[in-house]
mmCIF file of C-alpha atoms in Angstrom:
data_model
loop_
_atom_site.group_PDB
_atom_site.id
_atom_site.type_symbol
_atom_site.label_atom_id
_atom_site.label_comp_id
_atom_site.label_asym_id
_atom_site.label_seq_id
_atom_site.Cartn_x
_atom_site.Cartn_y
_atom_site.Cartn_z
ATOM 1 C CA MET A 1 14.769 -103.788 65.008
ATOM 2 C CA ALA A 2 15.242 -107.323 65.865
ATOM 3 C CA THR A 3 17.053 -110.388 62.644
ATOM 4 C CA ASP A 4 14.125 -112.633 61.919
ATOM 5 C CA PRO A 5 15.531 -116.003 62.895
ATOM 6 C CA THR A 6 16.804 -117.799 59.821
ATOM 7 C CA PRO A 7 16.684 -114.819 56.565
ATOM 8 C CA GLN A 8 16.390 -116.336 53.258
ATOM 9 C CA MET A 9 15.142 -113.799 51.093
ATOM 10 C CA ARG A 10 16.922 -112.695 48.388
ATOM 11 C CA ILE A 11 16.586 -109.532 47.281
ATOM 12 C CA GLY A 12 14.640 -110.202 43.774
ATOM 13 C CA GLU A 13 12.563 -111.612 45.565
ATOM 14 C CA LEU A 14 12.394 -108.624 48.654
ATOM 15 C CA ALA A 15 11.547 -106.523 45.720
ATOM 16 C CA GLY A 16 8.532 -108.639 44.472
ATOM 17 C CA ARG A 17 7.720 -109.014 47.410
ATOM 18 C CA THR A 18 6.962 -105.522 48.435
ATOM 19 C CA GLY A 19 6.566 -104.195 44.963
ATOM 20 C CA ARG A 20 10.168 -101.567 45.566
ATOM 21 C CA SER A 21 13.579 -101.833 42.431
ATOM 22 C CA VAL A 22 16.084 -103.221 43.774
ATOM 23 C CA HIS A 23 18.269 -100.365 43.386
ATOM 24 C CA ALA A 24 15.731 -98.435 46.038
ATOM 25 C CA ILE A 25 16.369 -101.166 48.070
ATOM 26 C CA ARG A 26 19.854 -100.659 48.464
ATOM 27 C CA TRP A 27 19.182 -97.491 48.752
ATOM 28 C CA TYR A 28 17.526 -97.682 51.814
ATOM 29 C CA GLU A 29 20.432 -100.043 53.252
ATOM 30 C CA ALA A 30 22.950 -97.526 52.208
ATOM 31 C CA GLN A 31 20.781 -94.264 53.840
ATOM 32 C CA GLY A 32 21.187 -97.005 57.004
ATOM 33 C CA LEU A 33 17.109 -97.085 57.134
ATOM 34 C CA LEU A 34 17.119 -101.270 56.089
ATOM 35 C CA PRO A 35 19.096 -102.753 59.254
ATOM 36 C CA GLY A 36 19.450 -106.548 60.069
ATOM 37 C CA VAL A 37 20.487 -107.295 56.875
ATOM 38 C CA LEU A 38 22.994 -110.578 56.982
ATOM 39 C CA ARG A 39 24.756 -111.251 54.137
ATOM 40 C CA ASN A 40 25.420 -115.531 53.181
ATOM 41 C CA ALA A 41 28.553 -116.712 52.998
ATOM 42 C CA ALA A 42 29.156 -116.177 49.580
ATOM 43 C CA GLY A 43 28.458 -112.320 50.292
ATOM 44 C CA ARG A 44 24.377 -112.580 48.714
ATOM 45 C CA ARG A 45 22.767 -110.022 50.856
ATOM 46 C CA LEU A 46 19.481 -111.926 52.846
ATOM 47 C CA TYR A 47 15.728 -110.397 54.042
ATOM 48 C CA GLY A 48 13.742 -111.669 55.842
ATOM 49 C CA GLU A 49 9.876 -111.124 56.357
ATOM 50 C CA ARG A 50 10.676 -108.006 59.032
ATOM 51 C CA HIS A 51 12.267 -106.116 56.058
ATOM 52 C CA VAL A 52 9.104 -106.745 54.039
ATOM 53 C CA GLY A 53 7.013 -104.452 56.916
ATOM 54 C CA TRP A 54 9.861 -102.379 57.318
ATOM 55 C CA LEU A 55 10.229 -101.172 54.106
ATOM 56 C CA GLU A 56 6.632 -100.400 53.761
ATOM 57 C CA LEU A 57 7.374 -98.917 57.281
ATOM 58 C CA MET A 58 9.613 -96.474 55.682
ATOM 59 C CA GLU A 59 7.660 -96.001 52.573
ATOM 60 C CA ARG A 60 4.821 -94.132 55.018
ATOM 61 C CA LEU A 61 7.190 -92.357 56.606
ATOM 62 C CA ARG A 62 9.096 -90.812 53.895
ATOM 63 C CA SER A 63 5.886 -90.440 52.208
ATOM 64 C CA THR A 64 4.037 -88.658 55.029
ATOM 65 C CA GLY A 65 6.467 -86.003 54.440
ATOM 66 C CA MET A 66 9.286 -87.602 57.079
ATOM 67 C CA SER A 67 12.899 -86.480 56.419
ATOM 68 C CA ILE A 68 15.923 -89.084 55.614
ATOM 69 C CA ALA A 69 17.528 -87.560 58.402
ATOM 70 C CA GLN A 70 15.004 -87.865 60.423
ATOM 71 C CA MET A 71 14.119 -91.890 59.454
ATOM 72 C CA ARG A 72 17.415 -92.613 59.803
ATOM 73 C CA ALA A 73 17.171 -91.053 63.462
ATOM 74 C CA TYR A 74 14.164 -93.346 64.650
ATOM 75 C CA THR A 75 15.885 -95.947 62.453
ATOM 76 C CA ALA A 76 18.825 -95.877 64.748
ATOM 77 C CA LEU A 77 16.345 -95.579 67.675
ATOM 78 C CA VAL A 78 14.815 -98.844 67.317
ATOM 79 C CA MET A 79 18.355 -100.792 67.030
ATOM 80 C CA GLN A 80 18.924 -99.648 69.977
ATOM 81 C CA GLY A 81 16.132 -101.590 71.211
ATOM 82 C CA ARG A 82 13.172 -101.631 73.809
ATOM 83 C CA ARG A 83 15.110 -99.009 75.759
ATOM 84 C CA THR A 84 13.535 -96.823 73.420
ATOM 85 C CA LEU A 85 10.502 -96.410 72.847
ATOM 86 C CA PRO A 86 9.885 -93.636 74.344
ATOM 87 C CA GLN A 87 11.706 -91.675 72.409
ATOM 88 C CA ARG A 88 10.283 -93.464 68.880
ATOM 89 C CA GLN A 89 7.172 -92.548 71.118
ATOM 90 C CA GLN A 90 8.091 -89.017 71.213
ATOM 91 C CA GLN A 91 9.456 -88.380 67.394
ATOM 92 C CA LEU A 92 6.912 -90.320 66.180
ATOM 93 C CA ALA A 93 3.480 -88.328 67.944
ATOM 94 C CA ALA A 94 5.834 -84.805 66.856
ATOM 95 C CA HIS A 95 5.925 -86.291 63.298
ATOM 96 C CA ARG A 96 2.225 -87.130 63.547
ATOM 97 C CA ALA A 97 1.454 -83.595 64.442
ATOM 98 C CA GLN A 98 2.868 -82.077 61.735
ATOM 99 C CA VAL A 99 0.911 -84.281 59.263
ATOM 100 C CA GLU A 100 -1.796 -83.665 60.699
ATOM 101 C CA ALA A 101 -0.954 -79.565 60.301
ATOM 102 C CA ARG A 102 -0.189 -80.487 56.607
ATOM 103 C CA ILE A 103 -3.818 -82.038 56.620
ATOM 104 C CA ALA A 104 -5.554 -78.912 57.231
ATOM 105 C CA GLU A 105 -3.291 -76.658 55.114
ATOM 106 C CA TRP A 106 -4.255 -79.133 52.199
ATOM 107 C CA LYS A 107 -8.260 -79.174 52.683
ATOM 108 C CA THR A 108 -7.895 -75.094 52.611
ATOM 109 C CA ALA A 109 -5.981 -75.768 49.563
ATOM 110 C CA LEU A 110 -8.663 -78.239 47.914
ATOM 111 C CA LYS A 111 -11.464 -75.978 49.321
ATOM 112 C CA GLU A 112 -9.267 -73.379 46.820
ATOM 113 C CA LEU A 113 -9.457 -76.014 43.958
ATOM 114 C CA ASP A 114 -12.596 -76.660 44.321
ATOM 115 C CA ARG A 115 -14.006 -72.876 44.305
ATOM 116 C CA LYS A 116 -11.785 -72.331 40.872
ATOM 117 C CA LEU A 117 -13.663 -75.696 39.975
ATOM 118 C CA ALA A 118 -17.268 -74.230 40.405
ATOM 119 C CA PHE A 119 -15.917 -70.803 38.844
ATOM 120 C CA TYR A 120 -14.697 -72.283 35.870
ATOM 121 C CA ALA A 121 -17.672 -74.566 34.978
ATOM 122 C CA ASP A 122 -20.001 -71.595 35.516
ATOM 123 C CA TRP A 123 -17.640 -69.752 32.800
ATOM 124 C CA VAL A 124 -18.693 -72.563 30.521
ATOM 125 C CA ALA A 125 -21.667 -72.993 31.295
ATOM 126 C CA GLN A 126 -22.816 -69.767 31.130
ATOM 127 C CA GLY A 127 -20.401 -68.653 28.080
ATOM 128 C CA ALA A 128 -18.788 -64.904 29.583
ATOM 129 C CA ARG A 129 -17.000 -65.088 32.806
ATOM 130 C CA PRO A 130 -18.645 -64.350 35.559
ATOM 131 C CA PRO A 131 -18.254 -61.312 37.156
ATOM 132 C CA THR A 132 -15.621 -61.792 40.524
ATOM 133 C CA ASP A 133 -14.756 -59.773 43.453
ATOM 134 C CA PRO A 134 -11.810 -57.934 44.576
ATOM 135 C CA GLN A 135 -9.702 -60.595 45.699
ATOM 136 C CA GLY A 136 -11.252 -62.921 42.185
ATOM 137 C CA ARG A 137 -13.931 -64.957 43.678
ATOM 138 C CA PRO A 138 -16.852 -65.499 41.777
ATOM 139 C CA LEU A 139 -19.409 -62.925 42.942
ATOM 140 C CA PRO A 140 -23.583 -64.440 43.041
ATOM 141 C CA ARG A 141 -25.168 -64.674 39.746
ATOM 142 C CA PRO A 142 -27.360 -62.499 39.542
ATOM 143 C CA ARG A 143 -31.358 -63.907 38.747
ATOM 144 C CA PRO A 144 -31.732 -63.460 35.598
ATOM 145 C CA LEU A 145 -35.428 -60.572 35.874
ATOM 146 C CA LYS A 146 -38.507 -61.557 34.696
ATOM 147 C CA PRO A 147 -39.964 -59.662 31.863
ATOM 148 C CA LYS A 148 -42.663 -57.173 32.550
ATOM 149 C CA THR A 149 -46.381 -57.820 31.443
ATOM 150 C CA LYS A 150 -47.999 -54.846 31.183
ATOM 151 C CA THR A 151 -51.377 -54.854 32.119
ATOM 152 C CA LEU A 152 -54.354 -52.868 30.712
ATOM 153 C CA LYS A 153 -56.075 -50.393 32.836
ATOM 154 C CA ARG A 154 -59.192 -49.111 31.335
#
Protein backbone atom coordinates (compact mmCIF):
# COMPACT_ATOMS: atom_id res chain seq x y z
CA MET A 1 0.00 0.00 0.00
CA ALA A 2 1.52 3.29 -1.01
CA THR A 3 1.27 6.07 1.49
CA ASP A 4 -0.72 9.23 0.86
CA PRO A 5 1.43 12.09 -0.45
CA THR A 6 0.85 14.09 2.72
CA PRO A 7 -0.73 12.07 5.53
CA GLN A 8 -1.82 14.56 8.14
CA MET A 9 -4.49 12.87 10.20
CA ARG A 10 -3.76 11.96 13.79
CA ILE A 11 -5.10 8.78 15.30
CA GLY A 12 -8.04 10.51 17.00
CA GLU A 13 -9.15 11.98 13.68
CA LEU A 14 -8.82 8.59 12.00
CA ALA A 15 -10.85 7.03 14.78
CA GLY A 16 -13.57 9.64 14.29
CA ARG A 17 -13.62 9.15 10.53
CA THR A 18 -13.77 5.37 10.65
CA GLY A 19 -15.84 4.75 13.76
CA ARG A 20 -13.07 2.60 15.23
CA SER A 21 -11.50 3.21 18.59
CA VAL A 22 -7.94 4.44 18.97
CA HIS A 23 -7.22 1.12 20.66
CA ALA A 24 -8.58 -0.84 17.66
CA ILE A 25 -6.52 1.21 15.21
CA ARG A 26 -3.37 0.60 17.24
CA TRP A 27 -4.24 -3.11 17.35
CA TYR A 28 -4.55 -3.25 13.56
CA GLU A 29 -1.20 -1.53 13.25
CA ALA A 30 0.45 -3.86 15.79
CA GLN A 31 -0.89 -6.86 13.85
CA GLY A 32 0.73 -5.59 10.66
CA LEU A 33 -2.67 -4.83 9.12
CA LEU A 34 -2.30 -1.08 8.73
CA PRO A 35 0.71 -0.43 6.53
CA GLY A 36 2.25 2.86 5.57
CA VAL A 37 1.82 4.70 8.86
CA LEU A 38 4.26 7.58 9.14
CA ARG A 39 5.30 9.56 12.18
CA ASN A 40 5.85 13.26 12.52
CA ALA A 41 8.95 14.87 14.09
CA ALA A 42 7.40 14.41 17.56
CA GLY A 43 6.89 10.67 16.90
CA ARG A 44 3.10 10.89 16.56
CA ARG A 45 1.45 8.63 14.01
CA LEU A 46 0.15 10.25 10.85
CA TYR A 47 -2.59 8.76 8.69
CA GLY A 48 -4.03 9.60 5.32
CA GLU A 49 -7.15 8.93 3.29
CA ARG A 50 -5.88 5.53 2.20
CA HIS A 51 -5.85 4.39 5.81
CA VAL A 52 -9.55 5.19 6.06
CA GLY A 53 -10.32 2.85 3.16
CA TRP A 54 -7.82 0.26 4.33
CA LEU A 55 -9.40 0.01 7.78
CA GLU A 56 -12.80 -0.44 6.14
CA LEU A 57 -11.43 -3.26 3.98
CA MET A 58 -9.79 -4.98 6.94
CA GLU A 59 -13.02 -4.77 8.94
CA ARG A 60 -14.99 -6.25 6.01
CA LEU A 61 -12.52 -9.09 5.56
CA ARG A 62 -12.63 -9.80 9.27
CA SER A 63 -16.44 -9.79 9.29
CA THR A 64 -16.45 -12.40 6.52
CA GLY A 65 -14.37 -14.73 8.66
CA MET A 66 -10.95 -14.14 7.14
CA SER A 67 -8.33 -15.07 9.70
CA ILE A 68 -5.79 -12.55 10.96
CA ALA A 69 -3.05 -14.67 9.37
CA GLN A 70 -4.80 -14.49 5.99
CA MET A 71 -5.27 -10.74 6.41
CA ARG A 72 -1.55 -10.39 7.19
CA ALA A 73 -0.67 -12.41 4.09
CA TYR A 74 -2.93 -10.21 1.97
CA THR A 75 -1.42 -7.05 3.46
CA ALA A 76 2.09 -8.36 2.80
CA LEU A 77 1.16 -8.97 -0.84
CA VAL A 78 -0.20 -5.44 -1.15
CA MET A 79 3.02 -4.06 0.30
CA GLN A 80 4.99 -5.85 -2.43
CA GLY A 81 3.25 -3.84 -5.13
CA ARG A 82 1.64 -4.52 -8.48
CA ARG A 83 3.55 -7.69 -9.19
CA THR A 84 1.38 -9.48 -6.61
CA LEU A 85 -1.95 -8.57 -8.21
CA PRO A 86 -2.60 -12.15 -9.43
CA GLN A 87 -1.86 -13.61 -5.98
CA ARG A 88 -4.10 -11.05 -4.28
CA GLN A 89 -6.89 -11.80 -6.73
CA GLN A 90 -6.47 -15.54 -6.16
CA GLN A 91 -6.50 -15.14 -2.37
CA LEU A 92 -9.64 -13.02 -2.39
CA ALA A 93 -11.38 -15.35 -4.87
CA ALA A 94 -10.65 -18.35 -2.62
CA HIS A 95 -11.95 -16.46 0.39
CA ARG A 96 -15.06 -15.44 -1.54
CA ALA A 97 -15.78 -19.10 -2.27
CA GLN A 98 -15.53 -19.85 1.47
CA VAL A 99 -17.92 -16.99 2.22
CA GLU A 100 -20.39 -18.31 -0.36
CA ALA A 101 -20.26 -21.76 1.25
CA ARG A 102 -20.83 -20.21 4.68
CA ILE A 103 -23.80 -18.24 3.35
CA ALA A 104 -25.32 -21.48 2.01
CA GLU A 105 -24.88 -23.08 5.44
CA TRP A 106 -26.48 -20.07 7.12
CA LYS A 107 -29.43 -20.20 4.71
CA THR A 108 -30.02 -23.83 5.68
CA ALA A 109 -29.80 -22.88 9.35
CA LEU A 110 -32.19 -19.98 8.76
CA LYS A 111 -34.77 -22.35 7.24
CA GLU A 112 -34.51 -24.52 10.33
CA LEU A 113 -35.02 -21.47 12.56
CA ASP A 114 -38.07 -20.46 10.52
CA ARG A 115 -39.46 -23.99 10.89
CA LYS A 116 -39.00 -23.90 14.63
CA LEU A 117 -40.55 -20.42 14.89
CA ALA A 118 -43.58 -21.66 12.94
CA PHE A 119 -43.82 -24.62 15.32
CA TYR A 120 -43.90 -22.30 18.34
CA ALA A 121 -46.36 -19.95 16.66
CA ASP A 122 -48.67 -22.91 16.03
CA TRP A 123 -48.27 -24.07 19.61
CA VAL A 124 -49.14 -20.63 20.98
CA ALA A 125 -52.09 -20.23 18.59
CA GLN A 126 -53.52 -23.69 19.28
CA GLY A 127 -52.80 -23.75 22.99
CA ALA A 128 -51.33 -27.24 22.75
CA ARG A 129 -48.06 -28.70 21.54
CA PRO A 130 -48.36 -29.58 17.86
CA PRO A 131 -47.73 -33.21 16.94
CA THR A 132 -44.26 -33.87 15.50
CA ASP A 133 -42.66 -36.54 13.31
CA PRO A 134 -39.69 -38.65 14.55
CA GLN A 135 -37.25 -35.87 13.55
CA GLY A 136 -39.15 -33.36 15.65
CA ARG A 137 -40.73 -31.66 12.66
CA PRO A 138 -44.30 -30.47 13.06
CA LEU A 139 -46.86 -32.65 11.37
CA PRO A 140 -49.62 -30.99 9.42
CA ARG A 141 -52.40 -30.29 11.84
CA PRO A 142 -55.46 -32.39 11.08
CA ARG A 143 -58.43 -30.41 9.93
CA PRO A 144 -61.30 -30.38 12.35
CA LEU A 145 -64.05 -32.74 11.37
CA LYS A 146 -67.35 -31.23 10.52
CA PRO A 147 -70.07 -32.48 12.79
CA LYS A 148 -72.31 -34.96 11.05
CA THR A 149 -75.86 -33.95 10.80
CA LYS A 150 -78.38 -36.68 10.95
CA THR A 151 -80.94 -36.70 8.31
CA LEU A 152 -84.22 -38.26 9.12
CA LYS A 153 -85.47 -40.88 6.76
CA ARG A 154 -89.14 -41.18 6.19
